[in-house]
C-alpha cells in the first residue's frame, strides 16, 4: 500500500473515531430534593438519579460531552469516609459549613448552587411564632431521628423543650398537621418537597422568618479533573438565565 492510499484510508476512518469521554463518578444519596436515590443498588441508572443537584450536573454534562456521568448511591457514612480519603468519588454534594476533616485535601468546592435555611415550621392554625429559642420552651417539637439540631439539643437535654423523634419527614409533617406537635424543625427546600410528595397543601404550614441555620450547598469536585472551572461557569450561567430556579421549582412547588 503506497503513502497516498494510506492517507486516503486515514481520512475515511477519521470521522468515525470518537474521542474518549472522561468518566466521572457522582455520589448521590437521600438528601431530597437536592439528590434523591434509593440504596437498593450502588450503580444508579441515569433516569432514576434525581434531585436539584443531579439535574444540574446532567445539564452540565449535556453541554460538555467530554464528560460521562456515572451515578452511585452510597450510605451517608460511607460517602463521608470516601470523600475524606479521596476514594472513588469524583463529584458529591456538600456544604462548606459541614465539610469533614481531610475532604479538602482531595476536593475543591464549586460555586454555591443553593443557599438554604433550617427553620421552625408550625401548623397554620397555631398561635406560636418563632423569634427566639425561648418561644419554644415547654413545647413539643417534631424532629427526625438521628439528626442533630445544635443549641436546641442542649435545650432538650435541659428539659426546656421536648422532642418527638420520628423516622421520616412524612411522619413528622403528619404529626404536626394533626396537632400532635407544636412545631417541626424543617428546611425551606426539604420540607416543601415532602409536603408536595405527601399531597399536602403548603398553606397548612407556616415557615418561620427567622432561620435556625443558614448555609450554602455546592458540588465537591475532585482536584485535578479539569472540571471545576467549567462547572463554575455553568452554575453562574444557569443562575443568571433562570434555569436553576426552574429546576428548584420543579421539586418544591
Tab-separated table of N, CA and C in Angstrom, residues 57-123:
chain	number	residue	atom	x	y	z
A	57	UNK	N	-26.087	18.733	37.254
A	57	UNK	CA	-24.901	18.072	36.702
A	57	UNK	C	-25.224	17.355	35.387
A	58	UNK	N	-26.464	16.877	35.247
A	58	UNK	CA	-26.869	16.274	33.965
A	58	UNK	C	-26.876	17.324	32.854
A	59	UNK	N	-27.409	18.501	33.156
A	59	UNK	CA	-27.433	19.562	32.147
A	59	UNK	C	-26.013	20.023	31.814
A	60	UNK	N	-25.163	20.060	32.828
A	60	UNK	CA	-23.756	20.403	32.598
A	60	UNK	C	-23.116	19.402	31.635
A	61	UNK	N	-23.364	18.111	31.850
A	61	UNK	CA	-22.759	17.070	31.002
A	61	UNK	C	-23.272	17.140	29.565
A	62	UNK	N	-24.526	17.574	29.385
A	62	UNK	CA	-25.060	17.722	28.027
A	62	UNK	C	-24.301	18.802	27.268
A	63	UNK	N	-23.903	19.840	27.983
A	63	UNK	CA	-23.151	20.921	27.332
A	63	UNK	C	-21.654	20.609	27.251
A	64	UNK	N	-21.236	19.589	27.994
A	64	UNK	CA	-19.814	19.201	27.999
A	64	UNK	C	-19.707	17.695	27.778
A	65	UNK	N	-19.906	17.245	26.553
A	65	UNK	CA	-19.885	15.797	26.251
A	65	UNK	C	-18.520	15.150	26.461
A	66	UNK	N	-17.525	15.955	26.803
A	66	UNK	CA	-16.225	15.356	27.113
A	66	UNK	C	-16.244	14.617	28.455
A	67	UNK	N	-17.370	14.755	29.183
A	67	UNK	CA	-17.528	14.054	30.462
A	67	UNK	C	-18.695	13.075	30.383
A	68	UNK	N	-18.511	11.913	30.970
A	68	UNK	CA	-19.556	10.905	31.051
A	68	UNK	C	-19.868	10.636	32.525
A	69	UNK	N	-21.126	10.782	32.906
A	69	UNK	CA	-21.520	10.663	34.312
A	69	UNK	C	-21.937	9.244	34.663
A	70	UNK	N	-21.516	8.795	35.833
A	70	UNK	CA	-21.941	7.511	36.379
A	70	UNK	C	-22.400	7.755	37.813
A	71	UNK	N	-23.674	7.503	38.084
A	71	UNK	CA	-24.251	7.806	39.389
A	71	UNK	C	-24.182	6.590	40.299
A	72	UNK	N	-23.725	6.819	41.518
A	72	UNK	CA	-23.653	5.741	42.506
A	72	UNK	C	-24.227	6.212	43.836
A	73	UNK	N	-25.052	5.371	44.420
A	73	UNK	CA	-25.679	5.680	45.709
A	73	UNK	C	-24.888	5.014	46.824
A	74	UNK	N	-24.419	5.830	47.750
A	74	UNK	CA	-23.685	5.323	48.902
A	74	UNK	C	-24.394	5.764	50.185
A	75	UNK	N	-24.421	4.916	51.214
A	75	UNK	CA	-24.904	5.374	52.521
A	75	UNK	C	-24.082	6.572	52.984
A	76	UNK	N	-24.717	7.446	53.779
A	76	UNK	CA	-24.095	8.715	54.158
A	76	UNK	C	-22.717	8.525	54.778
A	77	UNK	N	-22.598	7.638	55.759
A	77	UNK	CA	-21.324	7.479	56.456
A	77	UNK	C	-20.230	6.960	55.528
A	78	UNK	N	-20.607	6.093	54.599
A	78	UNK	CA	-19.614	5.590	53.654
A	78	UNK	C	-19.159	6.692	52.711
A	79	UNK	N	-20.105	7.524	52.259
A	79	UNK	CA	-19.764	8.635	51.378
A	79	UNK	C	-18.826	9.611	52.074
A	80	UNK	N	-19.087	9.890	53.355
A	80	UNK	CA	-18.220	10.798	54.129
A	80	UNK	C	-16.810	10.227	54.232
A	81	UNK	N	-16.730	8.922	54.496
A	81	UNK	CA	-15.410	8.283	54.603
A	81	UNK	C	-14.660	8.344	53.272
A	82	UNK	N	-15.380	8.102	52.189
A	82	UNK	CA	-14.746	8.058	50.879
A	82	UNK	C	-14.246	9.433	50.441
A	83	UNK	N	-15.036	10.473	50.682
A	83	UNK	CA	-14.566	11.815	50.314
A	83	UNK	C	-13.441	12.271	51.237
A	84	UNK	N	-13.435	11.768	52.465
A	84	UNK	CA	-12.353	12.106	53.390
A	84	UNK	C	-11.011	11.549	52.964
A	85	UNK	N	-11.053	10.464	52.167
A	85	UNK	CA	-9.809	9.849	51.701
A	85	UNK	C	-9.587	10.036	50.201
A	86	UNK	N	-10.577	10.647	49.514
A	86	UNK	CA	-10.465	10.836	48.067
A	86	UNK	C	-10.691	9.569	47.285
A	87	UNK	N	-11.424	8.632	47.858
A	87	UNK	CA	-11.616	7.310	47.251
A	87	UNK	C	-12.801	7.282	46.282
A	88	UNK	N	-12.573	6.904	45.060
A	88	UNK	CA	-13.597	6.575	44.050
A	88	UNK	C	-14.431	7.761	43.585
A	89	UNK	N	-15.028	8.501	44.526
A	89	UNK	CA	-15.985	9.558	44.187
A	89	UNK	C	-15.281	10.746	43.531
A	90	UNK	N	-15.832	11.191	42.387
A	90	UNK	CA	-15.297	12.372	41.709
A	90	UNK	C	-16.083	13.633	42.043
A	91	UNK	N	-17.412	13.491	42.179
A	91	UNK	CA	-18.289	14.639	42.454
A	91	UNK	C	-19.306	14.241	43.507
A	92	UNK	N	-19.511	15.113	44.486
A	92	UNK	CA	-20.508	14.889	45.535
A	92	UNK	C	-21.158	16.225	45.867
A	93	UNK	N	-22.100	16.209	46.789
A	93	UNK	CA	-22.780	17.435	47.226
A	93	UNK	C	-22.508	17.625	48.714
A	94	UNK	N	-22.128	18.842	49.092
A	94	UNK	CA	-21.795	19.101	50.490
A	94	UNK	C	-21.929	20.584	50.780
A	95	UNK	N	-21.904	20.925	52.049
A	95	UNK	CA	-21.879	22.323	52.473
A	95	UNK	C	-20.506	22.644	53.051
A	96	UNK	N	-19.942	23.797	52.704
A	96	UNK	CA	-18.674	24.195	53.336
A	96	UNK	C	-18.782	24.251	54.854
A	97	UNK	N	-20.006	24.421	55.359
A	97	UNK	CA	-20.221	24.506	56.800
A	97	UNK	C	-20.030	23.154	57.482
A	98	UNK	N	-20.290	22.074	56.757
A	98	UNK	CA	-20.275	20.740	57.360
A	98	UNK	C	-19.159	19.839	56.842
A	99	UNK	N	-18.293	20.350	55.991
A	99	UNK	CA	-17.271	19.504	55.375
A	99	UNK	C	-16.396	18.852	56.446
A	100	UNK	N	-16.104	17.562	56.234
A	100	UNK	CA	-15.362	16.789	57.228
A	100	UNK	C	-13.855	16.909	57.025
A	101	UNK	N	-13.134	16.624	58.100
A	101	UNK	CA	-11.675	16.718	58.084
A	101	UNK	C	-11.081	15.809	57.009
A	102	UNK	N	-10.160	16.336	56.253
A	102	UNK	CA	-9.475	15.562	55.226
A	102	UNK	C	-10.049	15.738	53.840
A	103	UNK	N	-11.335	16.117	53.756
A	103	UNK	CA	-12.008	16.185	52.452
A	103	UNK	C	-11.338	17.188	51.520
A	104	UNK	N	-10.996	18.347	52.055
A	104	UNK	CA	-10.429	19.393	51.194
A	104	UNK	C	-8.984	19.116	50.772
A	105	UNK	N	-8.420	18.024	51.265
A	105	UNK	CA	-7.128	17.581	50.731
A	105	UNK	C	-7.289	16.984	49.334
A	106	UNK	N	-8.517	16.544	49.046
A	106	UNK	CA	-8.777	15.826	47.802
A	106	UNK	C	-9.781	16.526	46.879
A	107	UNK	N	-10.560	17.467	47.430
A	107	UNK	CA	-11.652	18.078	46.672
A	107	UNK	C	-11.635	19.593	46.832
A	108	UNK	N	-12.216	20.264	45.833
A	108	UNK	CA	-12.484	21.697	45.911
A	108	UNK	C	-13.991	21.898	45.824
A	109	UNK	N	-14.467	22.998	46.380
A	109	UNK	CA	-15.881	23.337	46.278
A	109	UNK	C	-16.148	24.130	45.005
A	110	UNK	N	-17.263	23.828	44.377
A	110	UNK	CA	-17.737	24.653	43.269
A	110	UNK	C	-18.380	25.909	43.837
A	111	UNK	N	-18.820	26.775	42.947
A	111	UNK	CA	-19.658	27.894	43.368
A	111	UNK	C	-20.905	27.337	44.054
A	112	UNK	N	-21.439	28.072	45.010
A	112	UNK	CA	-22.660	27.630	45.688
A	112	UNK	C	-23.785	27.480	44.666
A	113	UNK	N	-24.484	26.364	44.733
A	113	UNK	CA	-25.624	26.138	43.854
A	113	UNK	C	-26.897	26.616	44.532
A	114	UNK	N	-27.042	26.294	45.808
A	114	UNK	CA	-28.243	26.652	46.568
A	114	UNK	C	-27.836	27.194	47.934
A	115	UNK	N	-28.496	28.264	48.365
A	115	UNK	CA	-28.386	28.710	49.752
A	115	UNK	C	-29.698	28.347	50.423
A	116	UNK	N	-29.615	27.578	51.487
A	116	UNK	CA	-30.823	27.070	52.119
A	116	UNK	C	-30.853	27.422	53.600
A	117	UNK	N	-31.989	27.161	54.240
A	117	UNK	CA	-32.164	27.505	55.653
A	117	UNK	C	-32.940	26.414	56.372
A	118	UNK	N	-32.526	26.128	57.599
A	118	UNK	CA	-33.345	25.333	58.506
A	118	UNK	C	-34.196	26.307	59.315
A	119	UNK	N	-35.479	26.002	59.427
A	119	UNK	CA	-36.412	26.924	60.076
A	119	UNK	C	-37.360	26.151	60.991
A	120	UNK	N	-38.111	26.890	61.775
A	120	UNK	CA	-39.146	26.307	62.625
A	120	UNK	C	-40.474	26.388	61.882
A	121	UNK	N	-41.134	25.252	61.743
A	121	UNK	CA	-42.389	25.174	60.991
A	121	UNK	C	-43.527	24.868	61.947
A	122	UNK	N	-44.606	25.602	61.816
A	122	UNK	CA	-45.766	25.414	62.682
A	122	UNK	C	-47.012	25.163	61.844
A	123	UNK	N	-48.024	24.632	62.484
A	123	UNK	CA	-49.327	24.467	61.856
A	123	UNK	C	-49.930	25.850	61.637
